[in-house]
Amino acid sequence: SAIAEEGGAVIVRCAGGDVHACDRMILTVPLPLLREIALPAGARAKLAAVDDIGFGNVIKILLRFARPWWRERKEDLADMTFLLSDEAIPVWWTRYPDQHPVLTGWFGGPRTAELESLDARALIDAGLGSLAAIFGLPRDHIARELVASAATNWAHDPFARGAYSWATPRTRAAQAILARGDGSVLFSGEALYRGRDMGTVEAALASGLETADMILRGQ
Ligand SMILES: Cc1cc2nc3c(=O)[nH]c(=O)nc-3n(C[C@H](O)[C@H](O)[C@H](O)COP(=O)(O)OP(=O)(O)OC[C@H]3O[C@@H](n4cnc5c(N)ncnc54)[C@H](O)[C@@H]3O)c2cc1C
């Protein structure tokens, strides 16, 4: 919850009361959470740059069925991977070439705010409704085959507050400010990656390695 410079050390105070001391630290929380942590003045001054990095949301729905009903329905869907539609939950993918009867629903971007009020159960219902409309089947036919389900609106996750970042025309300049090696608190994570694919695990790892390397080289 708070990071402070005290007597030449960096002190990290946790919400549960733990206190840790170190020489320097790397902060890798998602962008929306950066402003919720008390920071030393030098690190806080860099935070205005966060506004120039895009950060979006994703809703993800996982449905496991008793049978791969979509494969049985039409032979030409046997090797279906991605399915794009205009339904409330617009994007779906299978596990192909794995044969597990699982469909994953995905909805990303600003319009996820329209589903803000839906909890996991209601998101799963919305997913079943979308599949029924896409395949022209009664909703009950699909719901009967459902054996397990989960849904997450990542904006509701208190430690994520959304899904991943994206670059705006001002993002490279913002990243250069946030990734500077000065001060006791260094920023890292997928949003700070200056290569092509922000918003990925690879980006997070590359950014972390770059920052750690900067510390080891004494910069
Ligand atoms: C639905 C979804 C699907 C994705 N699919 C893919 C994919 O297929 N391939 C891919 O490469 N990437 C994917 N990503 C993106 C990938 O997950 C992220 O880019 C990556 O996890 C970012 O790593 P990070 O270390 O920067 O941040 P995170 O993984 O978000 O880690 C930040 C950590 O900070 C912690 N934290 C937050 N607040 C605090 C606090 N106050 N104190 C201490 N800790 C805190 C969080 O709990 C979290 O563990 C997906 C993301 C989502 C949401």
PDB file of C-alpha atoms and ligand atoms in Angstrom:
ATOM      1  CA  SER A   1       0.000   0.000   0.000  1.00  0.00           C
ATOM      2  CA  ALA A   2       2.934   2.413   0.471  1.00  0.00           C
ATOM      3  CA  ILE A   3       6.547   2.800  -0.534  1.00  0.00           C
ATOM      4  CA  ALA A   4       8.752   5.396   1.159  1.00  0.00           C
ATOM      5  CA  GLU A   5      12.382   6.471   1.259  1.00  0.00           C
ATOM      6  CA  GLU A   6      13.537   6.473   4.852  1.00  0.00           C
ATOM      7  CA  GLY A   7      17.129   6.891   6.038  1.00  0.00           C
ATOM      8  CA  GLY A   8      18.653   5.858   2.719  1.00  0.00           C
ATOM      9  CA  ALA A   9      16.518   2.700   2.426  1.00  0.00           C
ATOM     10  CA  VAL A  10      13.324   1.925   0.550  1.00  0.00           C
ATOM     11  CA  ILE A  11      10.563   0.834   2.917  1.00  0.00           C
ATOM     12  CA  VAL A  12       7.582  -1.122   1.593  1.00  0.00           C
ATOM     13  CA  ARG A  13       4.502  -1.130   3.803  1.00  0.00           C
ATOM     14  CA  CYS A  14       1.922  -3.827   3.139  1.00  0.00           C
ATOM     15  CA  ALA A  15      -1.809  -3.499   3.838  1.00  0.00           C
ATOM     16  CA  GLY A  16      -1.565  -6.396   6.311  1.00  0.00           C
ATOM     17  CA  GLY A  17       1.085  -4.638   8.377  1.00  0.00           C
ATOM     18  CA  ASP A  18       4.264  -6.272   7.041  1.00  0.00           C
ATOM     19  CA  VAL A  19       7.208  -3.971   6.386  1.00  0.00           C
ATOM     20  CA  HIS A  20      10.096  -4.740   4.044  1.00  0.00           C
ATOM     21  CA  ALA A  21      13.299  -2.783   3.496  1.00  0.00           C
ATOM     22  CA  CYS A  22      15.474  -2.803   0.370  1.00  0.00           C
ATOM     23  CA  ASP A  23      17.873  -0.643  -1.660  1.00  0.00           C
ATOM     24  CA  ARG A  24      15.707  -0.275  -4.733  1.00  0.00           C
ATOM     25  CA  MET A  25      12.487  -1.830  -5.885  1.00  0.00           C
ATOM     26  CA  ILE A  26      10.697  -2.715  -9.095  1.00  0.00           C
ATOM     27  CA  LEU A  27       6.980  -1.974  -9.136  1.00  0.00           C
ATOM     28  CA  THR A  28       5.040  -4.110 -11.629  1.00  0.00           C
ATOM     29  CA  VAL A  29       1.384  -3.634 -10.666  1.00  0.00           C
ATOM     30  CA  PRO A  30      -1.073  -3.015 -13.544  1.00  0.00           C
ATOM     31  CA  LEU A  31      -1.378   0.631 -14.622  1.00  0.00           C
ATOM     32  CA  PRO A  32      -4.748   1.383 -12.928  1.00  0.00           C
ATOM     33  CA  LEU A  33      -3.296   0.366  -9.552  1.00  0.00           C
ATOM     34  CA  LEU A  34      -0.195   2.565  -9.654  1.00  0.00           C
ATOM     35  CA  ARG A  35      -1.985   5.602  -8.267  1.00  0.00           C
ATOM     36  CA  GLU A  36      -3.356   3.623  -5.318  1.00  0.00           C
ATOM     37  CA  ILE A  37       0.075   3.046  -3.830  1.00  0.00           C
ATOM     38  CA  ALA A  38       1.726   5.889  -1.886  1.00  0.00           C
ATOM     39  CA  LEU A  39       5.055   6.573  -3.580  1.00  0.00           C
ATOM     40  CA  PRO A  40       8.131   8.727  -2.941  1.00  0.00           C
ATOM     41  CA  ALA A  41       7.895  12.138  -4.655  1.00  0.00           C
ATOM     42  CA  GLY A  42      10.349  11.244  -7.462  1.00  0.00           C
ATOM     43  CA  ALA A  43       8.361   8.169  -8.511  1.00  0.00           C
ATOM     44  CA  ARG A  44       5.012   9.937  -8.085  1.00  0.00           C
ATOM     45  CA  ALA A  45       6.126  12.695 -10.440  1.00  0.00           C
ATOM     46  CA  LYS A  46       6.460  10.169 -13.263  1.00  0.00           C
ATOM     47  CA  LEU A  47       2.881   8.904 -12.916  1.00  0.00           C
ATOM     48  CA  ALA A  48       1.321  11.598 -15.133  1.00  0.00           C
ATOM     49  CA  ALA A  49       2.841   9.644 -18.037  1.00  0.00           C
ATOM     50  CA  VAL A  50       0.500   6.713 -17.246  1.00  0.00           C
ATOM     51  CA  ASP A  51      -2.384   8.650 -18.838  1.00  0.00           C
ATOM     52  CA  ASP A  52      -0.652   8.367 -22.227  1.00  0.00           C
ATOM     53  CA  ILE A  53      -0.663   4.572 -22.188  1.00  0.00           C
ATOM     54  CA  GLY A  54      -3.901   2.844 -23.186  1.00  0.00           C
ATOM     55  CA  PHE A  55      -5.372   0.240 -20.855  1.00  0.00           C
ATOM     56  CA  GLY A  56      -8.433  -1.798 -21.722  1.00  0.00           C
ATOM     57  CA  ASN A  57     -10.720  -4.443 -20.370  1.00  0.00           C
ATOM     58  CA  VAL A  58     -11.602  -8.015 -21.274  1.00  0.00           C
ATOM     59  CA  ILE A  59     -14.492 -10.243 -20.264  1.00  0.00           C
ATOM     60  CA  LYS A  60     -13.709 -13.924 -20.620  1.00  0.00           C
ATOM     61  CA  ILE A  61     -16.165 -16.827 -20.359  1.00  0.00           C
ATOM     62  CA  LEU A  62     -15.202 -20.503 -20.209  1.00  0.00           C
ATOM     63  CA  LEU A  63     -17.849 -23.126 -20.949  1.00  0.00           C
ATOM     64  CA  ARG A  64     -17.220 -26.877 -20.757  1.00  0.00           C
ATOM     65  CA  PHE A  65     -19.872 -29.059 -22.346  1.00  0.00           C
ATOM     66  CA  ALA A  66     -20.684 -32.759 -22.106  1.00  0.00           C
ATOM     67  CA  ARG A  67     -20.357 -33.051 -25.872  1.00  0.00           C
ATOM     68  CA  PRO A  68     -18.881 -30.941 -28.672  1.00  0.00           C
ATOM     69  CA  TRP A  69     -22.378 -30.108 -29.934  1.00  0.00           C
ATOM     70  CA  TRP A  70     -21.082 -27.569 -32.460  1.00  0.00           C
ATOM     71  CA  ARG A  71     -18.988 -30.264 -34.182  1.00  0.00           C
ATOM     72  CA  GLU A  72     -21.901 -32.670 -34.295  1.00  0.00           C
ATOM     73  CA  ARG A  73     -24.184 -30.106 -35.801  1.00  0.00           C
ATOM     74  CA  LYS A  74     -22.262 -29.297 -38.950  1.00  0.00           C
ATOM     75  CA  GLU A  75     -19.453 -31.384 -40.318  1.00  0.00           C
ATOM     76  CA  ASP A  76     -17.686 -28.334 -41.724  1.00  0.00           C
ATOM     77  CA  LEU A  77     -17.242 -26.945 -38.185  1.00  0.00           C
ATOM     78  CA  ALA A  78     -15.137 -29.941 -37.099  1.00  0.00           C
ATOM     79  CA  ASP A  79     -11.927 -27.900 -37.323  1.00  0.00           C
ATOM     80  CA  MET A  80     -13.398 -24.613 -36.103  1.00  0.00           C
ATOM     81  CA  THR A  81     -10.946 -22.446 -34.171  1.00  0.00           C
ATOM     82  CA  PHE A  82     -12.207 -18.833 -33.931  1.00  0.00           C
ATOM     83  CA  LEU A  83     -15.769 -17.674 -34.361  1.00  0.00           C
ATOM     84  CA  LEU A  84     -16.532 -13.955 -34.767  1.00  0.00           C
ATOM     85  CA  SER A  85     -20.067 -12.582 -34.439  1.00  0.00           C
ATOM     86  CA  ASP A  86     -22.118  -9.475 -33.613  1.00  0.00           C
ATOM     87  CA  GLU A  87     -23.660 -11.024 -30.499  1.00  0.00           C
ATOM     88  CA  ALA A  88     -23.294  -9.663 -26.935  1.00  0.00           C
ATOM     89  CA  ILE A  89     -20.328 -11.989 -26.409  1.00  0.00           C
ATOM     90  CA  PRO A  90     -18.917 -11.694 -29.917  1.00  0.00           C
ATOM     91  CA  VAL A  91     -15.736 -13.800 -30.061  1.00  0.00           C
ATOM     92  CA  TRP A  92     -15.476 -17.504 -29.331  1.00  0.00           C
ATOM     93  CA  TRP A  93     -12.772 -20.085 -29.786  1.00  0.00           C
ATOM     94  CA  THR A  94     -12.464 -23.825 -29.431  1.00  0.00           C
ATOM     95  CA  ARG A  95      -9.549 -25.909 -28.183  1.00  0.00           C
ATOM     96  CA  TYR A  96      -8.910 -27.295 -31.656  1.00  0.00           C
ATOM     97  CA  PRO A  97      -6.831 -29.343 -32.451  1.00  0.00           C
ATOM     98  CA  ASP A  98      -7.481 -30.583 -28.881  1.00  0.00           C
ATOM     99  CA  GLN A  99     -10.883 -32.203 -28.901  1.00  0.00           C
ATOM    100  CA  HIS A 100     -12.008 -31.011 -25.435  1.00  0.00           C
ATOM    101  CA  PRO A 101     -15.601 -29.754 -25.636  1.00  0.00           C
ATOM    102  CA  VAL A 102     -14.734 -26.304 -24.298  1.00  0.00           C
ATOM    103  CA  LEU A 103     -15.714 -22.952 -25.774  1.00  0.00           C
ATOM    104  CA  THR A 104     -14.044 -19.746 -24.633  1.00  0.00           C
ATOM    105  CA  GLY A 105     -15.942 -16.486 -25.058  1.00  0.00           C
ATOM    106  CA  TRP A 106     -14.090 -13.175 -25.287  1.00  0.00           C
ATOM    107  CA  PHE A 107     -15.266  -9.577 -25.300  1.00  0.00           C
ATOM    108  CA  GLY A 108     -12.766  -6.734 -25.140  1.00  0.00           C
ATOM    109  CA  GLY A 109     -12.608  -2.953 -25.321  1.00  0.00           C
ATOM    110  CA  PRO A 110     -14.700   0.013 -24.106  1.00  0.00           C
ATOM    111  CA  ARG A 111     -18.027  -1.677 -24.862  1.00  0.00           C
ATOM    112  CA  THR A 112     -17.397  -4.164 -22.049  1.00  0.00           C
ATOM    113  CA  ALA A 113     -18.681  -1.318 -19.815  1.00  0.00           C
ATOM    114  CA  GLU A 114     -22.181  -2.145 -21.117  1.00  0.00           C
ATOM    115  CA  LEU A 115     -21.942  -5.456 -19.239  1.00  0.00           C
ATOM    116  CA  GLU A 116     -20.520  -3.808 -16.116  1.00  0.00           C
ATOM    117  CA  SER A 117     -23.455  -4.836 -13.917  1.00  0.00           C
ATOM    118  CA  LEU A 118     -23.340  -8.551 -14.787  1.00  0.00           C
ATOM    119  CA  ASP A 119     -21.866 -10.985 -12.280  1.00  0.00           C
ATOM    120  CA  ALA A 120     -20.256 -14.285 -13.318  1.00  0.00           C
ATOM    121  CA  ARG A 121     -23.598 -16.132 -13.456  1.00  0.00           C
ATOM    122  CA  ALA A 122     -25.187 -13.449 -15.644  1.00  0.00           C
ATOM    123  CA  LEU A 123     -22.118 -13.369 -17.933  1.00  0.00           C
ATOM    124  CA  ILE A 124     -22.388 -17.132 -18.402  1.00  0.00           C
ATOM    125  CA  ASP A 125     -26.083 -16.702 -19.248  1.00  0.00           C
ATOM    126  CA  ALA A 126     -25.174 -13.979 -21.748  1.00  0.00           C
ATOM    127  CA  GLY A 127     -22.596 -16.317 -23.274  1.00  0.00           C
ATOM    128  CA  LEU A 128     -25.153 -19.125 -23.668  1.00  0.00           C
ATOM    129  CA  GLY A 129     -27.585 -16.649 -25.222  1.00  0.00           C
ATOM    130  CA  SER A 130     -24.951 -15.511 -27.725  1.00  0.00           C
ATOM    131  CA  LEU A 131     -24.088 -19.085 -28.710  1.00  0.00           C
ATOM    132  CA  ALA A 132     -27.785 -19.926 -29.151  1.00  0.00           C
ATOM    133  CA  ALA A 133     -28.203 -16.951 -31.483  1.00  0.00           C
ATOM    134  CA  ILE A 134     -25.015 -17.691 -33.447  1.00  0.00           C
ATOM    135  CA  PHE A 135     -25.904 -21.343 -34.027  1.00  0.00           C
ATOM    136  CA  GLY A 136     -29.662 -20.825 -34.360  1.00  0.00           C
ATOM    137  CA  LEU A 137     -30.391 -23.261 -31.523  1.00  0.00           C
ATOM    138  CA  PRO A 138     -32.781 -23.004 -28.574  1.00  0.00           C
ATOM    139  CA  ARG A 139     -30.810 -21.714 -25.594  1.00  0.00           C
ATOM    140  CA  ASP A 140     -31.955 -24.699 -23.468  1.00  0.00           C
ATOM    141  CA  HIS A 141     -30.394 -27.171 -25.905  1.00  0.00           C
ATOM    142  CA  ILE A 142     -27.004 -25.606 -25.296  1.00  0.00           C
ATOM    143  CA  ALA A 143     -27.518 -25.014 -21.553  1.00  0.00           C
ATOM    144  CA  ARG A 144     -28.413 -28.712 -21.071  1.00  0.00           C
ATOM    145  CA  GLU A 145     -24.944 -29.726 -22.314  1.00  0.00           C
ATOM    146  CA  LEU A 146     -23.104 -27.399 -19.933  1.00  0.00           C
ATOM    147  CA  VAL A 147     -21.090 -29.215 -17.224  1.00  0.00           C
ATOM    148  CA  ALA A 148     -18.796 -26.467 -15.916  1.00  0.00           C
ATOM    149  CA  SER A 149     -18.420 -22.742 -16.415  1.00  0.00           C
ATOM    150  CA  ALA A 150     -16.517 -19.693 -15.247  1.00  0.00           C
ATOM    151  CA  ALA A 151     -16.550 -16.034 -16.204  1.00  0.00           C
ATOM    152  CA  THR A 152     -14.369 -13.081 -15.302  1.00  0.00           C
ATOM    153  CA  ASN A 153     -14.820  -9.409 -15.947  1.00  0.00           C
ATOM    154  CA  TRP A 154     -11.210  -8.352 -15.447  1.00  0.00           C
ATOM    155  CA  ALA A 155     -12.238  -4.785 -14.600  1.00  0.00           C
ATOM    156  CA  HIS A 156     -13.773  -6.235 -11.421  1.00  0.00           C
ATOM    157  CA  ASP A 157     -10.561  -7.939 -10.306  1.00  0.00           C
ATOM    158  CA  PRO A 158      -9.214  -5.730  -7.513  1.00  0.00           C
ATOM    159  CA  PHE A 159      -5.586  -6.512  -8.413  1.00  0.00           C
ATOM    160  CA  ALA A 160      -5.951  -6.059 -12.169  1.00  0.00           C
ATOM    161  CA  ARG A 161      -8.727  -3.463 -12.783  1.00  0.00           C
ATOM    162  CA  GLY A 162      -8.725  -4.393 -16.444  1.00  0.00           C
ATOM    163  CA  ALA A 163      -6.883  -6.620 -18.878  1.00  0.00           C
ATOM    164  CA  TYR A 164      -3.923  -5.221 -20.750  1.00  0.00           C
ATOM    165  CA  SER A 165      -2.331  -2.107 -22.170  1.00  0.00           C
ATOM    166  CA  TRP A 166      -2.140  -0.827 -25.725  1.00  0.00           C
ATOM    167  CA  ALA A 167      -0.043   1.840 -27.416  1.00  0.00           C
ATOM    168  CA  THR A 168      -1.359   5.310 -28.260  1.00  0.00           C
ATOM    169  CA  PRO A 169       0.682   7.780 -30.358  1.00  0.00           C
ATOM    170  CA  ARG A 170       2.082   9.166 -27.064  1.00  0.00           C
ATOM    171  CA  THR A 171       2.873   5.855 -25.434  1.00  0.00           C
ATOM    172  CA  ARG A 172       6.530   5.527 -26.464  1.00  0.00           C
ATOM    173  CA  ALA A 173       7.343   8.898 -24.865  1.00  0.00           C
ATOM    174  CA  ALA A 174       5.385   7.945 -21.735  1.00  0.00           C
ATOM    175  CA  GLN A 175       7.208   4.629 -21.463  1.00  0.00           C
ATOM    176  CA  ALA A 176      10.559   6.409 -21.746  1.00  0.00           C
ATOM    177  CA  ILE A 177       9.640   8.526 -18.696  1.00  0.00           C
ATOM    178  CA  LEU A 178       8.323   5.626 -16.623  1.00  0.00           C
ATOM    179  CA  ALA A 179      11.160   3.247 -17.530  1.00  0.00           C
ATOM    180  CA  ARG A 180      13.910   5.710 -16.533  1.00  0.00           C
ATOM    181  CA  GLY A 181      16.374   4.189 -14.103  1.00  0.00           C
ATOM    182  CA  ASP A 182      16.616   7.162 -11.731  1.00  0.00           C
ATOM    183  CA  GLY A 183      15.327   6.987  -8.165  1.00  0.00           C
ATOM    184  CA  SER A 184      14.675   4.139  -5.783  1.00  0.00           C
ATOM    185  CA  VAL A 185      11.401   2.916  -7.341  1.00  0.00           C
ATOM    186  CA  LEU A 186      11.568   1.557 -10.885  1.00  0.00           C
ATOM    187  CA  PHE A 187       8.518   0.724 -12.989  1.00  0.00           C
ATOM    188  CA  SER A 188       8.194  -2.418 -15.071  1.00  0.00           C
ATOM    189  CA  GLY A 189       5.596  -4.789 -16.525  1.00  0.00           C
ATOM    190  CA  GLU A 190       3.787  -5.411 -19.797  1.00  0.00           C
ATOM    191  CA  ALA A 191       2.767  -1.755 -20.259  1.00  0.00           C
ATOM    192  CA  LEU A 192       6.380  -0.601 -20.065  1.00  0.00           C
ATOM    193  CA  TYR A 193       7.596  -2.868 -22.833  1.00  0.00           C
ATOM    194  CA  ARG A 194       8.824  -0.850 -25.791  1.00  0.00           C
ATOM    195  CA  GLY A 195       8.756  -3.637 -28.371  1.00  0.00           C
ATOM    196  CA  ARG A 196       5.890  -4.502 -30.681  1.00  0.00           C
ATOM    197  CA  ASP A 197       3.627  -6.675 -28.535  1.00  0.00           C
ATOM    198  CA  MET A 198       2.668  -4.919 -25.319  1.00  0.00           C
ATOM    199  CA  GLY A 199      -0.036  -6.687 -23.337  1.00  0.00           C
ATOM    200  CA  THR A 200       1.658 -10.080 -23.384  1.00  0.00           C
ATOM    201  CA  VAL A 201       3.505 -12.311 -20.940  1.00  0.00           C
ATOM    202  CA  GLU A 202       6.610 -12.019 -23.132  1.00  0.00           C
ATOM    203  CA  ALA A 203       6.424  -8.218 -22.868  1.00  0.00           C
ATOM    204  CA  ALA A 204       6.179  -8.413 -19.074  1.00  0.00           C
ATOM    205  CA  LEU A 205       9.186 -10.742 -18.857  1.00  0.00           C
ATOM    206  CA  ALA A 206      11.281  -8.633 -21.246  1.00  0.00           C
ATOM    207  CA  SER A 207      10.448  -5.445 -19.349  1.00  0.00           C
ATOM    208  CA  GLY A 208      11.307  -7.050 -16.003  1.00  0.00           C
ATOM    209  CA  LEU A 209      14.630  -8.348 -17.297  1.00  0.00           C
ATOM    210  CA  GLU A 210      15.516  -4.942 -18.748  1.00  0.00           C
ATOM    211  CA  THR A 211      14.812  -3.228 -15.419  1.00  0.00           C
ATOM    212  CA  ALA A 212      16.672  -5.832 -13.378  1.00  0.00           C
ATOM    213  CA  ASP A 213      19.612  -5.526 -15.752  1.00  0.00           C
ATOM    214  CA  MET A 214      19.569  -1.744 -15.313  1.00  0.00           C
ATOM    215  CA  ILE A 215      19.850  -2.189 -11.532  1.00  0.00           C
ATOM    216  CA  LEU A 216      22.635  -4.776 -11.838  1.00  0.00           C
ATOM    217  CA  ARG A 217      24.603  -2.460 -14.112  1.00  0.00           C
ATOM    218  CA  GLY A 218      24.267   0.225 -11.441  1.00  0.00           C
ATOM    219  CA  GLN A 219      22.305   2.676 -13.593  1.00  0.00           C
TER     220      GLN A 219
HETATM  221  C1  LIG B   1      -8.169 -12.404 -20.072  1.00  0.00           C
HETATM  222  C2  LIG B   1      -6.709 -12.215 -20.398  1.00  0.00           C
HETATM  223  C3  LIG B   1      -6.129 -13.016 -21.357  1.00  0.00           C
HETATM  224  C4  LIG B   1      -4.780 -12.876 -21.676  1.00  0.00           C
HETATM  225  N1  LIG B   1      -4.245 -13.702 -22.615  1.00  0.00           N
HETATM  226  C5  LIG B   1      -2.924 -13.614 -22.885  1.00  0.00           C
HETATM  227  C6  LIG B   1      -2.313 -14.521 -23.806  1.00  0.00           C
HETATM  228  O1  LIG B   1      -2.972 -15.420 -24.370  1.00  0.00           O
HETATM  229  N2  LIG B   1      -0.989 -14.389 -24.058  1.00  0.00           N
HETATM  230  C7  LIG B   1      -0.229 -13.433 -23.442  1.00  0.00           C
HETATM  231  O2  LIG B   1       0.980 -13.367 -23.685  1.00  0.00           O
HETATM  232  N3  LIG B   1      -0.791 -12.558 -22.564  1.00  0.00           N
HETATM  233  C8  LIG B   1      -2.104 -12.634 -22.268  1.00  0.00           C
HETATM  234  N4  LIG B   1      -2.675 -11.750 -21.391  1.00  0.00           N
HETATM  235  C9  LIG B   1      -1.859 -10.657 -20.882  1.00  0.00           C
HETATM  236  C10 LIG B   1      -0.923 -11.074 -19.778  1.00  0.00           C
HETATM  237  O3  LIG B   1      -1.658 -11.770 -18.785  1.00  0.00           O
HETATM  238  C11 LIG B   1      -0.307  -9.794 -19.191  1.00  0.00           C
HETATM  239  O4  LIG B   1       0.296  -9.026 -20.213  1.00  0.00           O
HETATM  240  C12 LIG B   1       0.760 -10.139 -18.169  1.00  0.00           C
HETATM  241  O5  LIG B   1       0.231 -10.945 -17.125  1.00  0.00           O
HETATM  242  C13 LIG B   1       1.310  -8.862 -17.571  1.00  0.00           C
HETATM  243  O6  LIG B   1       2.285  -9.208 -16.625  1.00  0.00           O
HETATM  244  P1  LIG B   1       2.691  -8.141 -15.540  1.00  0.00           P
HETATM  245  O7  LIG B   1       3.680  -8.828 -14.645  1.00  0.00           O
HETATM  246  O8  LIG B   1       3.082  -6.866 -16.192  1.00  0.00           O
HETATM  247  O9  LIG B   1       1.349  -7.821 -14.735  1.00  0.00           O
HETATM  248  P2  LIG B   1       0.362  -8.819 -13.980  1.00  0.00           P
HETATM  249  O10 LIG B   1       0.479 -10.217 -14.488  1.00  0.00           O
HETATM  250  O11 LIG B   1      -0.962  -8.144 -13.993  1.00  0.00           O
HETATM  251  O12 LIG B   1       0.966  -8.826 -12.525  1.00  0.00           O
HETATM  252  C14 LIG B   1       0.783  -7.746 -11.660  1.00  0.00           C
HETATM  253  C15 LIG B   1       0.739  -8.305 -10.254  1.00  0.00           C
HETATM  254  O13 LIG B   1       0.604  -7.218  -9.331  1.00  0.00           O
HETATM  255  C16 LIG B   1      -0.210  -7.645  -8.266  1.00  0.00           C
HETATM  256  N5  LIG B   1      -0.701  -6.465  -7.564  1.00  0.00           N
HETATM  257  C17 LIG B   1      -1.669  -5.605  -7.908  1.00  0.00           C
HETATM  258  N6  LIG B   1      -1.795  -4.625  -6.992  1.00  0.00           N
HETATM  259  C18 LIG B   1      -0.872  -4.885  -6.015  1.00  0.00           C
HETATM  260  C19 LIG B   1      -0.483  -4.231  -4.807  1.00  0.00           C
HETATM  261  N7  LIG B   1      -1.064  -3.108  -4.402  1.00  0.00           N
HETATM  262  N8  LIG B   1       0.506  -4.788  -4.079  1.00  0.00           N
HETATM  263  C20 LIG B   1       1.134  -5.921  -4.486  1.00  0.00           C
HETATM  264  N9  LIG B   1       0.811  -6.585  -5.619  1.00  0.00           N
HETATM  265  C21 LIG B   1      -0.172  -6.062  -6.374  1.00  0.00           C
HETATM  266  C22 LIG B   1      -1.301  -8.436  -8.962  1.00  0.00           C
HETATM  267  O14 LIG B   1      -1.927  -9.308  -8.046  1.00  0.00           O
HETATM  268  C23 LIG B   1      -0.470  -9.197 -10.009  1.00  0.00           C
HETATM  269  O15 LIG B   1      -0.008 -10.437  -9.510  1.00  0.00           O
HETATM  270  C24 LIG B   1      -4.007 -11.888 -21.032  1.00  0.00           C
HETATM  271  C25 LIG B   1      -4.585 -11.070 -20.045  1.00  0.00           C
HETATM  272  C26 LIG B   1      -5.928 -11.226 -19.738  1.00  0.00           C
HETATM  273  C27 LIG B   1      -6.533 -10.361 -18.667  1.00  0.00           C
END
